[in-house]
PDB file of C-alpha atoms in Angstrom:
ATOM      1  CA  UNK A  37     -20.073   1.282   7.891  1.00  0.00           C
ATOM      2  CA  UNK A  38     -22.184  -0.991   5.408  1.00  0.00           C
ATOM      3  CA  UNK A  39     -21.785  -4.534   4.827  1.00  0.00           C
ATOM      4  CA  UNK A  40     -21.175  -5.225   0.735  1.00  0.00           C
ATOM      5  CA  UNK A  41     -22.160  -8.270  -0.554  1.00  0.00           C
ATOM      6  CA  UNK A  42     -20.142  -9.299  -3.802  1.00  0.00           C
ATOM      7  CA  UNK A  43     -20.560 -11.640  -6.919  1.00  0.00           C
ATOM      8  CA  UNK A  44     -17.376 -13.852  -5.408  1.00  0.00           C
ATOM      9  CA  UNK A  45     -17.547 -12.952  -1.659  1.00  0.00           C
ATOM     10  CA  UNK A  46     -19.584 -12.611   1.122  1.00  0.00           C
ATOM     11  CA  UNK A  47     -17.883  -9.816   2.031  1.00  0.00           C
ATOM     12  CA  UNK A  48     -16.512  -6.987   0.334  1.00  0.00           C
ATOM     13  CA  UNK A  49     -14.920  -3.671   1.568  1.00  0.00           C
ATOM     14  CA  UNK A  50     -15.732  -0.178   0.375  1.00  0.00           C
ATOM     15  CA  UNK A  51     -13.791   0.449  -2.862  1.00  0.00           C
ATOM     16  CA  UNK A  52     -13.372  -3.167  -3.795  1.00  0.00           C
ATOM     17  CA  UNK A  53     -12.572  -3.912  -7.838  1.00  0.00           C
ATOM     18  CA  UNK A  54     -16.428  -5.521  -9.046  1.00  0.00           C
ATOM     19  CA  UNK A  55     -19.492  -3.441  -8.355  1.00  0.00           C
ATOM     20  CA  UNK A  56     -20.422  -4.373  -4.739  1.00  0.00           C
ATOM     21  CA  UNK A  57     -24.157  -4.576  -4.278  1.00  0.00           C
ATOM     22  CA  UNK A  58     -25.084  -2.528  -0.702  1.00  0.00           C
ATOM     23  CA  UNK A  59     -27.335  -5.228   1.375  1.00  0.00           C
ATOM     24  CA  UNK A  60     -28.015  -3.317   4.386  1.00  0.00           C
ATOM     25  CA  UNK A  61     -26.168  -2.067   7.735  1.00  0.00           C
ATOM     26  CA  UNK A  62     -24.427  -3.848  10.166  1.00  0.00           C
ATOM     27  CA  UNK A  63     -26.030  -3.678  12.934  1.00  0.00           C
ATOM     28  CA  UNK A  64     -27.327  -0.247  12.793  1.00  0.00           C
ATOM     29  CA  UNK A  65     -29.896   2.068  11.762  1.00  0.00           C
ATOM     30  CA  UNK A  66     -28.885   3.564   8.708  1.00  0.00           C
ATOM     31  CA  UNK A  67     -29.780   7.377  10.399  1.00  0.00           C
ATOM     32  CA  UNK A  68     -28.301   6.841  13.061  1.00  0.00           C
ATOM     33  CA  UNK A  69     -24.940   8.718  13.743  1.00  0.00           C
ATOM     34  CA  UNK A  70     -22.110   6.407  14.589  1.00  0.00           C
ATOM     35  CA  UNK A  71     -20.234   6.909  17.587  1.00  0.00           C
ATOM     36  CA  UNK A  72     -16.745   5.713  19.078  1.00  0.00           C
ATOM     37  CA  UNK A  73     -18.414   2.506  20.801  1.00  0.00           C
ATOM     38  CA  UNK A  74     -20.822   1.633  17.950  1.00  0.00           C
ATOM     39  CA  UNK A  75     -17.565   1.987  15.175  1.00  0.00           C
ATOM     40  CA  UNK A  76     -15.460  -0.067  17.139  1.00  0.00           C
ATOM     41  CA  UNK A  77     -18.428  -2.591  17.577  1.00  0.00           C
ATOM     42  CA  UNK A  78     -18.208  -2.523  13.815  1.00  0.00           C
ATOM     43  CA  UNK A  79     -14.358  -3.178  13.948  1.00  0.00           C
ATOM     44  CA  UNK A  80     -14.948  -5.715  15.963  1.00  0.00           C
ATOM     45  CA  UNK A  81     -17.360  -8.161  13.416  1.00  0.00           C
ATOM     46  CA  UNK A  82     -14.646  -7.239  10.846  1.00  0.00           C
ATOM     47  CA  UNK A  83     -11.974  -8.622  12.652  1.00  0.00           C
ATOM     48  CA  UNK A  84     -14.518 -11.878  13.544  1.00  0.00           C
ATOM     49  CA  UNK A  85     -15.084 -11.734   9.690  1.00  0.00           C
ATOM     50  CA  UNK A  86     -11.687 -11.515   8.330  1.00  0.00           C
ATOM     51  CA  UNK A  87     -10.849 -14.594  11.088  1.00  0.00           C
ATOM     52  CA  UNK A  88     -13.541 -16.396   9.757  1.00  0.00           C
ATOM     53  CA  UNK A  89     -13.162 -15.771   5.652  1.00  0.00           C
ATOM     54  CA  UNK A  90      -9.258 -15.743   5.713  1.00  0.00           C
ATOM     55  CA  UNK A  91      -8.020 -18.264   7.757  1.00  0.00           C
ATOM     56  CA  UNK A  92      -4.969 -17.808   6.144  1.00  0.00           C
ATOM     57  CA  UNK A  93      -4.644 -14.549   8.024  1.00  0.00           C
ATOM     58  CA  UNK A  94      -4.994 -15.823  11.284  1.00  0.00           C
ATOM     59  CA  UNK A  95      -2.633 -18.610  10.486  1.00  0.00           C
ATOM     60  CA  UNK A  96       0.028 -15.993   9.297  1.00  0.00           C
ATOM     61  CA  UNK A  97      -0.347 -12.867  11.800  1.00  0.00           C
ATOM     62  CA  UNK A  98      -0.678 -10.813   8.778  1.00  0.00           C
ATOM     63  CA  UNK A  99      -1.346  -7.257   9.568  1.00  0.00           C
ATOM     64  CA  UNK A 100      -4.519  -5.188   8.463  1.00  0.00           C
ATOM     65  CA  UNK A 101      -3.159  -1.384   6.819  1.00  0.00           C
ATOM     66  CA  UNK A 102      -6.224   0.678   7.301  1.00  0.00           C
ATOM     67  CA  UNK A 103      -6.926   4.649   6.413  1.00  0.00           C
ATOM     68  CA  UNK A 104      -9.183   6.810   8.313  1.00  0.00           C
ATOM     69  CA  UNK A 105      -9.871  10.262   7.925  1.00  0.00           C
ATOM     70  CA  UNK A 106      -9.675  12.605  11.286  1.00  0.00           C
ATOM     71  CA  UNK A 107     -13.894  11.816  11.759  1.00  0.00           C
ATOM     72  CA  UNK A 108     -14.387  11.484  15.841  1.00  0.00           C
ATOM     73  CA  UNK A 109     -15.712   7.928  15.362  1.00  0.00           C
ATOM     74  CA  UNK A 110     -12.246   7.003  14.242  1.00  0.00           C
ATOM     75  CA  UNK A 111      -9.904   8.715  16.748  1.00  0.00           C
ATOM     76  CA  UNK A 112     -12.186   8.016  19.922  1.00  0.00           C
ATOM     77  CA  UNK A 113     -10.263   6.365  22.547  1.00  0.00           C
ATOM     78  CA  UNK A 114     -12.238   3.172  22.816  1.00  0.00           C
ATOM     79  CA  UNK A 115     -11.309   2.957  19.076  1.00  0.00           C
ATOM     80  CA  UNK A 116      -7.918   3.549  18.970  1.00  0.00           C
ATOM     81  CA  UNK A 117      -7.365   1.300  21.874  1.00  0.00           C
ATOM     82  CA  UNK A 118      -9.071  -1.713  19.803  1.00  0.00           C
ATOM     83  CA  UNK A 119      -6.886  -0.984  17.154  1.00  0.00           C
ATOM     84  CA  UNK A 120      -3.914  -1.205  19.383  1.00  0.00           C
ATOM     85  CA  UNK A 121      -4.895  -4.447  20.873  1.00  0.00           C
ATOM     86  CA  UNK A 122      -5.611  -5.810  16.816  1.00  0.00           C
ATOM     87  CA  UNK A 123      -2.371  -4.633  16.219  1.00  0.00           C
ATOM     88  CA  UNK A 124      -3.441  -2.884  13.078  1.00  0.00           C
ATOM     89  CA  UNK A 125      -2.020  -0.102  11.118  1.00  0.00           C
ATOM     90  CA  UNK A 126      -3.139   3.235  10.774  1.00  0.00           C
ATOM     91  CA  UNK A 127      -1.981   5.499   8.392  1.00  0.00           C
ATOM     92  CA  UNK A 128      -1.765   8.517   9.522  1.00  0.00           C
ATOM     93  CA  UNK A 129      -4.629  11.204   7.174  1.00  0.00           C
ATOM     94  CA  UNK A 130      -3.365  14.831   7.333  1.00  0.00           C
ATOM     95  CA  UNK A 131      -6.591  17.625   7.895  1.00  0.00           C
ATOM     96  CA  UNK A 132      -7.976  18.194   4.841  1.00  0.00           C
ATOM     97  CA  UNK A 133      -7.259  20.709   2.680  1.00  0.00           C
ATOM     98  CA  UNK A 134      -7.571  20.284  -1.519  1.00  0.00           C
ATOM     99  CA  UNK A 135      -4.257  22.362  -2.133  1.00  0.00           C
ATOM    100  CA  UNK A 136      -2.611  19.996   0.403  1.00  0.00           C
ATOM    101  CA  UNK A 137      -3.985  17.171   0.281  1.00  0.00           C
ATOM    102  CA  UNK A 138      -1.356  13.909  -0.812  1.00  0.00           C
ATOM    103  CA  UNK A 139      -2.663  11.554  -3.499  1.00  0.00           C
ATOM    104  CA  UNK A 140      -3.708   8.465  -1.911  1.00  0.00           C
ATOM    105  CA  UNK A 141      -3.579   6.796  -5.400  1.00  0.00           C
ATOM    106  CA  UNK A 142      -0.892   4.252  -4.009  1.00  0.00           C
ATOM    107  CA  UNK A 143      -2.933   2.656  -2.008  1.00  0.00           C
ATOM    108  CA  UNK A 144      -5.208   1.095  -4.827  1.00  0.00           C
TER     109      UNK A 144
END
């Protein structure tokens, strides 16, 4: 996971709209291989971050929709218990397969 640094925001998410400028890692070495505990680490300063540059989502309880692939760091336990206690969605990601695979086009 790599923290994004925008023109308008301190933080910006993979895939955002204007060209997102890579600053560096959060808290990582960028060879190192992430694991259960260090990706919910991450999960955790995003939820800190989101607190901190949206109040209004604290104020309203609004939930975050997130998509993850079937990679180990995102189905370990410690993870998926994290999740549970944000009270964030996961949609669920099939295996993958091109011939199979749904469009996720709806989701941007």
């Amino acid at each position: 996971m790599y923290v994004m640094r925008d023109d308008d925001e301190d933080l910006a998410l993979a895939g955002g709209t204007r060209n997102p400028q890579l600053v560096g890692s959060a808290g990582c070495n960028l060879l190192s291989t992430i694991t259960g505990d260090r990706y919910r680490f991450h999960l955790m300063r995003l939820s800190q971050a989101l607190k901190e540059k949206r109040p209004l989502y604290a104020q309203r309880h609004d939930k975050v929709i997130s998509l993850h692939d079937n990679a180990r760091p995102h189905v370990a336990k410690p993870v998926k218990t994290y999740l549970e206690t944000l009270k964030w969605e996961v949609l669920p990601h099939p295996p993958y397969s091109p011939d199979i695979a749904p469009s996720d086009f709806h989701l941007f």
